[in-house]
Coordinates of C-alpha atoms in Angstrom, one line a residue:
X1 CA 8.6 -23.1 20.5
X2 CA 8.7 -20.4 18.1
X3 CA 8.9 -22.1 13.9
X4 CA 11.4 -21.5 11.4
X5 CA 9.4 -19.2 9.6
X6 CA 9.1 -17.1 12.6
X7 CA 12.2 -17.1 13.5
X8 CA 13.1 -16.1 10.1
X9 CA 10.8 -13.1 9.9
X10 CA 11.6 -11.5 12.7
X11 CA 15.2 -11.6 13.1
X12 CA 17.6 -8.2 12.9
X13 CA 19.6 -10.3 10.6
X14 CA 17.2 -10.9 7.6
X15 CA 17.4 -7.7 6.2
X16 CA 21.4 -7.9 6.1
X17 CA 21.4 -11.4 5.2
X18 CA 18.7 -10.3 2.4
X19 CA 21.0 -7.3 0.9
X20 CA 24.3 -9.8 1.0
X21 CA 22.4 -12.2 -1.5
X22 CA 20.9 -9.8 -3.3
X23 CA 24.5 -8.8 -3.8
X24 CA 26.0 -12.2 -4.6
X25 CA 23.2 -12.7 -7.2
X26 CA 23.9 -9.0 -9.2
X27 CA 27.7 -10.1 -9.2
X28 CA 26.7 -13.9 -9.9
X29 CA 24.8 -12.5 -13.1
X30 CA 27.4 -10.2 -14.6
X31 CA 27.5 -6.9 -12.3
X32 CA 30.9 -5.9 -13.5
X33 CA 31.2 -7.8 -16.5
X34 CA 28.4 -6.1 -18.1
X35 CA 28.8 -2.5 -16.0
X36 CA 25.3 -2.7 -14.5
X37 CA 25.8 0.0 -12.0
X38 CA 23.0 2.2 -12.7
X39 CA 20.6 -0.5 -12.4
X40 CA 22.4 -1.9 -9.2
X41 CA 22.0 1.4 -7.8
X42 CA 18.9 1.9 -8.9
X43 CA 17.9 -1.5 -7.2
X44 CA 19.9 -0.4 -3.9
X45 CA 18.3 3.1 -3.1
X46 CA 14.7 1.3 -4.4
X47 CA 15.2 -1.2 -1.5
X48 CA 16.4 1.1 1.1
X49 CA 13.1 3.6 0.2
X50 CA 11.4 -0.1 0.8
X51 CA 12.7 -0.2 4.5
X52 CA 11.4 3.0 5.0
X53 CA 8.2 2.7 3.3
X54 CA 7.9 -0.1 6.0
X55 CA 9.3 1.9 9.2
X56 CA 7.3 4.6 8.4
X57 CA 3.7 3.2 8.1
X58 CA 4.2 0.4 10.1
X59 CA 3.1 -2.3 7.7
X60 CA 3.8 -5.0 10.1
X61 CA 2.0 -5.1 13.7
X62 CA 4.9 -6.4 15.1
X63 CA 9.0 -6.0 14.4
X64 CA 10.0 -7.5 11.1
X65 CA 11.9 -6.6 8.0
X66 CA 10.2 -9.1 6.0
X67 CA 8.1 -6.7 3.5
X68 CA 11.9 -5.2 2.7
X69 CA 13.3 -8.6 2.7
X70 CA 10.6 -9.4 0.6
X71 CA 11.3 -7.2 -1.8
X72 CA 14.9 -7.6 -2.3
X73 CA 14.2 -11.4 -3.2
X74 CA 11.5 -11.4 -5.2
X75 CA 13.9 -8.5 -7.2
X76 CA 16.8 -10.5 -7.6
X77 CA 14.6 -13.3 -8.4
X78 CA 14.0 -11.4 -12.1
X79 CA 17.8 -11.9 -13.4
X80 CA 16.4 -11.2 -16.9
X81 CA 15.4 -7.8 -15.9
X82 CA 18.7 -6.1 -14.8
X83 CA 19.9 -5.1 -17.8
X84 CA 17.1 -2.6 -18.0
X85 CA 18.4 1.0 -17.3
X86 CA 14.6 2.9 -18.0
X87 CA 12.8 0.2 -16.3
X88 CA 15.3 0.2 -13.0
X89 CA 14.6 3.7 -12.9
X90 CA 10.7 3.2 -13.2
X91 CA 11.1 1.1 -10.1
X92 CA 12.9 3.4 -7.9
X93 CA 10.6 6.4 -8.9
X94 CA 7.2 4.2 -8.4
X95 CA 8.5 3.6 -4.7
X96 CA 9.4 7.1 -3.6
X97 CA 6.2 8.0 -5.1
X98 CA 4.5 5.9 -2.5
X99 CA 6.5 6.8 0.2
X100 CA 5.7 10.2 -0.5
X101 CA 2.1 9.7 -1.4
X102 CA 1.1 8.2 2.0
X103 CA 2.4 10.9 4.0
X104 CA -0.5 12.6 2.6
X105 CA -3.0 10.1 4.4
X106 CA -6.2 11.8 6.2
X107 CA -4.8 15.3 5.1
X108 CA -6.3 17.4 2.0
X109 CA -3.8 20.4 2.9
X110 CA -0.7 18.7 1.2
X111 CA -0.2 20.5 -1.5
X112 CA 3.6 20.1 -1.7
X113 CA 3.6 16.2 -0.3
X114 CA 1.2 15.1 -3.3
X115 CA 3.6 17.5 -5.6
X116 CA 6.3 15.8 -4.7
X117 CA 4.9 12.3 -5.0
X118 CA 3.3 12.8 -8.6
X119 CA 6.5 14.5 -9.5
X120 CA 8.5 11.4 -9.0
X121 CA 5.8 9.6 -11.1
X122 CA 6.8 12.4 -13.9
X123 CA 10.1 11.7 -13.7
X124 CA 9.7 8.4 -14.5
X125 CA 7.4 8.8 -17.4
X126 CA 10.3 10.3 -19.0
X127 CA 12.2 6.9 -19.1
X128 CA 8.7 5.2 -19.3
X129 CA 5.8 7.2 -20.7
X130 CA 3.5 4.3 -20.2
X131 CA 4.0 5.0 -16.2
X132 CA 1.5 7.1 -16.9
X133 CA -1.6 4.8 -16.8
X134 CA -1.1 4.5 -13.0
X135 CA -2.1 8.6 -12.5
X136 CA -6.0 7.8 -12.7
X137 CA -5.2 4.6 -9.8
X138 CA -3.3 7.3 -7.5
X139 CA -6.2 10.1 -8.1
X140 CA -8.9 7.2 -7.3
X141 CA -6.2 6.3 -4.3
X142 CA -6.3 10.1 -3.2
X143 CA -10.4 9.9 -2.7
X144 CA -11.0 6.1 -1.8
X145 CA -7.4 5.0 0.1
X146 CA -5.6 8.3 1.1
X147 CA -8.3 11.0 1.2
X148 CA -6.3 13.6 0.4
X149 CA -8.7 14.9 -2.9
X150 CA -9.3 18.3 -2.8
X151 CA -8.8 21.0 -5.7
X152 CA -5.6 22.3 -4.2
X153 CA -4.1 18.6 -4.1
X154 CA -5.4 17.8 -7.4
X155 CA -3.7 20.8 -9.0
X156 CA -0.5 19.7 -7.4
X157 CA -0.5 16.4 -8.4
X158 CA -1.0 18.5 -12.5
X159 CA 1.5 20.3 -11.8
X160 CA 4.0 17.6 -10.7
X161 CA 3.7 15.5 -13.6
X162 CA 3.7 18.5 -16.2
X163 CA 6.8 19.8 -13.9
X164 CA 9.6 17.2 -16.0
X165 CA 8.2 18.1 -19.1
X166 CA 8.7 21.9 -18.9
X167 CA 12.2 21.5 -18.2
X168 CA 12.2 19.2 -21.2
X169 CA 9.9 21.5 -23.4
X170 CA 12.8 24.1 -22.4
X171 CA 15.5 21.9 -23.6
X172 CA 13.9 21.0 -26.3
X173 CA 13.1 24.6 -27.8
X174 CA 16.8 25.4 -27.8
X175 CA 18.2 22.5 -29.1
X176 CA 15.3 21.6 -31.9
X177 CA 14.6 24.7 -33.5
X178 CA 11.7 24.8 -31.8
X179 CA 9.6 21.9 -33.0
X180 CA 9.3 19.8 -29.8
X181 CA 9.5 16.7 -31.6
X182 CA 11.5 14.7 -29.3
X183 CA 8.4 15.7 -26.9
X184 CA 5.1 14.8 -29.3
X185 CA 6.8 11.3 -30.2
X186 CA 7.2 10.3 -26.6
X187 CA 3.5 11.4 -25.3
X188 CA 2.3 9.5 -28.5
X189 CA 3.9 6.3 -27.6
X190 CA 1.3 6.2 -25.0
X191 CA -1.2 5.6 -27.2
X192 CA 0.6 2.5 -29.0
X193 CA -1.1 -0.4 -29.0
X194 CA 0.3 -4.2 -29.9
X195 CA -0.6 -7.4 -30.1
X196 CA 0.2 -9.4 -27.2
X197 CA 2.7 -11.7 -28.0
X198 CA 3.6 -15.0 -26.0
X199 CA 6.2 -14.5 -22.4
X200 CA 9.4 -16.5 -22.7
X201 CA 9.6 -19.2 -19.6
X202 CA 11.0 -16.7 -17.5
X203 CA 8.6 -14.2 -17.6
X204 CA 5.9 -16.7 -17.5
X205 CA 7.3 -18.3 -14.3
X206 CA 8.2 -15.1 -12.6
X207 CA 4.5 -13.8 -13.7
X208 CA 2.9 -16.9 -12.1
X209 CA 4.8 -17.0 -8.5
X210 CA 4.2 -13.0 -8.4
X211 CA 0.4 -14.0 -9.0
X212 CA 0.4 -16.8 -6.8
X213 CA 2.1 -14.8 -4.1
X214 CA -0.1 -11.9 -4.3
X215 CA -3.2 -13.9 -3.8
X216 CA -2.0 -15.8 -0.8
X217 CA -1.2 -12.2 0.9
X218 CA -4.7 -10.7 -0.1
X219 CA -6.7 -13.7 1.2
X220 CA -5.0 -13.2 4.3
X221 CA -4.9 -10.2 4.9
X222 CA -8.8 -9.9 4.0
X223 CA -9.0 -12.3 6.4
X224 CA -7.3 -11.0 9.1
X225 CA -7.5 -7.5 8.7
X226 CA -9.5 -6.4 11.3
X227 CA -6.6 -6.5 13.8
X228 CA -4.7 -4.2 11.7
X229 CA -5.7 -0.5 12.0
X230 CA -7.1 1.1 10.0
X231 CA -4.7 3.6 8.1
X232 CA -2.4 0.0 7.8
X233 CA -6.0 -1.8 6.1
X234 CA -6.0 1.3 4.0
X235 CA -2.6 1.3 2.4
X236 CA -2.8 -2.7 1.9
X237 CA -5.9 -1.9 0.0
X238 CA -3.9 -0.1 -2.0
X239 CA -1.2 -2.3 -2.8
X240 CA -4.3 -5.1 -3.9
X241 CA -5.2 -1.7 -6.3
X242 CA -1.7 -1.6 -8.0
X243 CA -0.8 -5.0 -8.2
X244 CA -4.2 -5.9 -10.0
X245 CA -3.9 -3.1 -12.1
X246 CA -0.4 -4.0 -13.0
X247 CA -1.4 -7.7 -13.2
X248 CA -4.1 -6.7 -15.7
X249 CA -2.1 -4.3 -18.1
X250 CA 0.8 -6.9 -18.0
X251 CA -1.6 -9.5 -19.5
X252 CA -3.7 -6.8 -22.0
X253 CA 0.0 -5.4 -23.1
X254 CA 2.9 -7.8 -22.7
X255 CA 5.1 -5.8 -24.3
X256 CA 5.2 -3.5 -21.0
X257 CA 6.1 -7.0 -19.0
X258 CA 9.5 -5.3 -17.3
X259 CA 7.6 -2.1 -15.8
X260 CA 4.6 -3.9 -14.9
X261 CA 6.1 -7.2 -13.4
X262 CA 8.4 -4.8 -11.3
X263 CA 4.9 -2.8 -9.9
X264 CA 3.7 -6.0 -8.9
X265 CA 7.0 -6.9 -6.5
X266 CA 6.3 -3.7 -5.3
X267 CA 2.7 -4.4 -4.5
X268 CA 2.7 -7.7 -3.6
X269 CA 6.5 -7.6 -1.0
X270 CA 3.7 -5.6 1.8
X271 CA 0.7 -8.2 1.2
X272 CA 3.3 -11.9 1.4
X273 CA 5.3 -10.0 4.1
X274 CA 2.2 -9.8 6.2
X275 CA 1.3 -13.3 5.5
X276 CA 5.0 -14.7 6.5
X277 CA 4.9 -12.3 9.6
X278 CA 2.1 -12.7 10.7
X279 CA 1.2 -16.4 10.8
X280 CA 2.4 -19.0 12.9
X281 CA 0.8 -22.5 11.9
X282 CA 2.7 -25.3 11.2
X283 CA 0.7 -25.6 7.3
X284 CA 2.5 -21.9 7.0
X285 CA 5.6 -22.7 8.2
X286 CA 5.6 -25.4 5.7
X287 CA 4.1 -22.5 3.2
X288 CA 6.8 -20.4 4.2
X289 CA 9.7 -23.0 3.3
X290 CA 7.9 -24.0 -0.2
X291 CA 7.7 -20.1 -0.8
X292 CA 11.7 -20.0 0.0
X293 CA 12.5 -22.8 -2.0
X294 CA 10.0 -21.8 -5.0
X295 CA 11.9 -18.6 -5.3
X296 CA 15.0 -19.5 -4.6
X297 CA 14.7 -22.7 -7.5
X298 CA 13.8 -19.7 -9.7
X299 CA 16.6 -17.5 -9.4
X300 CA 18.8 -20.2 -10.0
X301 CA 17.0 -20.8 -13.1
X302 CA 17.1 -17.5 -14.4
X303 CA 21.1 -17.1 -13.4
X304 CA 21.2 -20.6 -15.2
X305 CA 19.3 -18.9 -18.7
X306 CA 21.1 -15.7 -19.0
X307 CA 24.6 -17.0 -18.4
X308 CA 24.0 -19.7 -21.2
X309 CA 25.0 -18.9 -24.5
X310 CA 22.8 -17.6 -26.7

C-alpha cells in the first residue's frame, strides 16, 4: 500500500493544487491591496521555467512534479519577500539561466546557449549587481558540472554579461552628458562591504528550514546517487554548489538575505524533491508530513507578521 507521501508526490494534481495555494497565499498577503503584480508575475513565469527545468532534465527517475511543487511552497513560504520588485526579478532570471545553462551539458560548441544563459545572469545584475558573485560558480560549473569550457564558450559567456551593459552604456551617454555615472556607481556597489547585522525571526526561521531542508536532500541524494545517471548526479552537484555558495554569502553578507535566500529555494526545491520522491519508508513518510506541516506553520506565521500592524 502505497504512503501518503507517495501518493502525494506523484499525483497529476500536486502541481495544480500547489499553484492554487500559492495563489491564495499572494492574495491572502495583500496581492491587490498592495499592486504586487510584477512580483506575482515574476513568481509565476519563475515557477513555470521550474516545471521545465524539471521536464527537461529529468530530475526525478520517475513521474512527479514535486521539485516544481517544491518550489512554489518553499516561495510562498517567504511572505516577507514579495514586496521585492529587483529581487523577484533576480529569481526569475537565476532560473532561466539554468535552464539555459544545462542545455549546454557535454557540448563545448554552444556558443549561443551559454550566451544566452550568462545573458540572463546580466540582466539581472542590473536590478542586483551583487548577482554577479555567482559568474566564477557557473565558469567552475562550465569545467567541473557541465563541461562546456572552451575559449569560444568562455567568450560568450563575456559577452553575455557585458551585453546589458552596452545598451545601458548607450543610454547612458545620451542622456548623462556622457559621464556614465549611473553605470560606475552601480559596478562599485559590488564592492560594498557591511557589517552583518542580526536576521529578524522570519528570516532566521526561513534560513534555518531552507538549511535543514537542503541537508536532508544532499545526504540523500549522496547516498543514493548511484541509481541516478549520470548527467542527473551532475546537475544535483550543482544545485549542492549554489545553495552552499548562497548559504555562505547569506551568512558573510546579510544584507543580501532576499537574493541569496531566494538562490537557495532554487537550489535546494531539486535536492528535497528527490528526497520526498524518491523514498518510501514509513520514518520518511512521517519526514514528509513534519516537512508539510513545518512549512506550512511558517507561512502562516509570516502571513500572521506582515498583516500585523506595524
Amino acid at each position: 500500500m502505497r504512503r501518503l507521501q507517495n501518493k502525494v508526490v506523484e499525483s497529476r494534481m500536486a502541481l495544480p493544487a500547489a499553484i492554487l495555494y500559492g495563489v491564495a497565499v499572494w492574495l491572502l498577503a495583500g496581492l491587490i491591496q498592495e499592486q504586487w503584480w510584477i512580483q506575482f508575475g515574476c513568481f509565476l513565469l519563475s515557477a513555470y521555467l521550474m516545471v521545465h527545468l524539471n521536464n527537461l532534465n529529468v530530475l526525478i527517475r520517475i513521474y512527479s512534479r514535486i521539485v516544481s511543487v517544491s518550489f512554489i511552497i518553499l516561495s510562498v513560504a517567504a511572505v516577507f519577500l514579495f514586496p521585492s520588485i529587483k529581487e523577484a526579478i533576480i529569481q526569475l532570471c537565476f532560473v532561466a539561466s539554468l535552464l539555459i545553462f544545462y542545455n549546454c551539458y557535454q557540448d563545448k560548441e554552444t556558443p549561443g546557449w551559454t550566451f544566452y544563459a550568462f545573458l540572463c545572469l546580466g540582466i539581472g545584475s542590473i536590478a542586483d549587481i551583487h548577482i554577479l558573485y555567482f559568474v566564477p560558480i557557473f565558469w567552475l560549473m562550465m569545467i567541473i558540472i557541465v563541461y562546456s569550457i572552451s575559449w569560444r564558450t568562455f567568450i560568450a559567456s563575456v559577452v553575455g554579461l557585458l551585453t546589458p551593459y552596452w545598451f545601458w552604456a548607450a543610454w547612458a551617454l545620451w542622456k548623462e552628458d556622457r559621464t556614465m555615472s549611473s553605470i560606475t556607481q552601480h559596478v562599485r556597489l559590488l564592492t560594498d562591504y557591511q557589517v552583518p547585522e542580526p536576521l529578524t525571526s522570519q528570516q532566521t526561521l526561513l534560513f534555518g528550514l531552507i538549511i535543514l531542508l537542503g541537508i536532508t536532500g544532499a545526504i540523500h541524494f549522496l547516498r543514493t546517487s548511484s541509481r541516478d545517471k549520470i548527467r542527473t548526479r551532475q546537475l544535483y552537484y550543482s544545485f549542492f554548489i549554489l545553495g552552499t555558495t548562497a548559504a555562505i554569502l547569506l551568512i558573510l553578507q546579510p544584507q543580501h538575505y532576499d537574493m541569496m535566500i531566494r538562490i537557495m529555494i532554487i537550489a535546494v526545491s531539486p535536492l528535497i524533491g528527490h528526497f520526498l520522491a524518491l523514498t518510501k519508508t514509513k520514518f520518511t513518510n512521517i519526514a514528509f508530513l513534519m516537512i508539510t506541516t513545518a512549512v506550512l506553520a511558517l507561512t502562516v506565521f509570516n502571513l500572521w507578521i506582515s498583516s500585523s500592524p506595524s
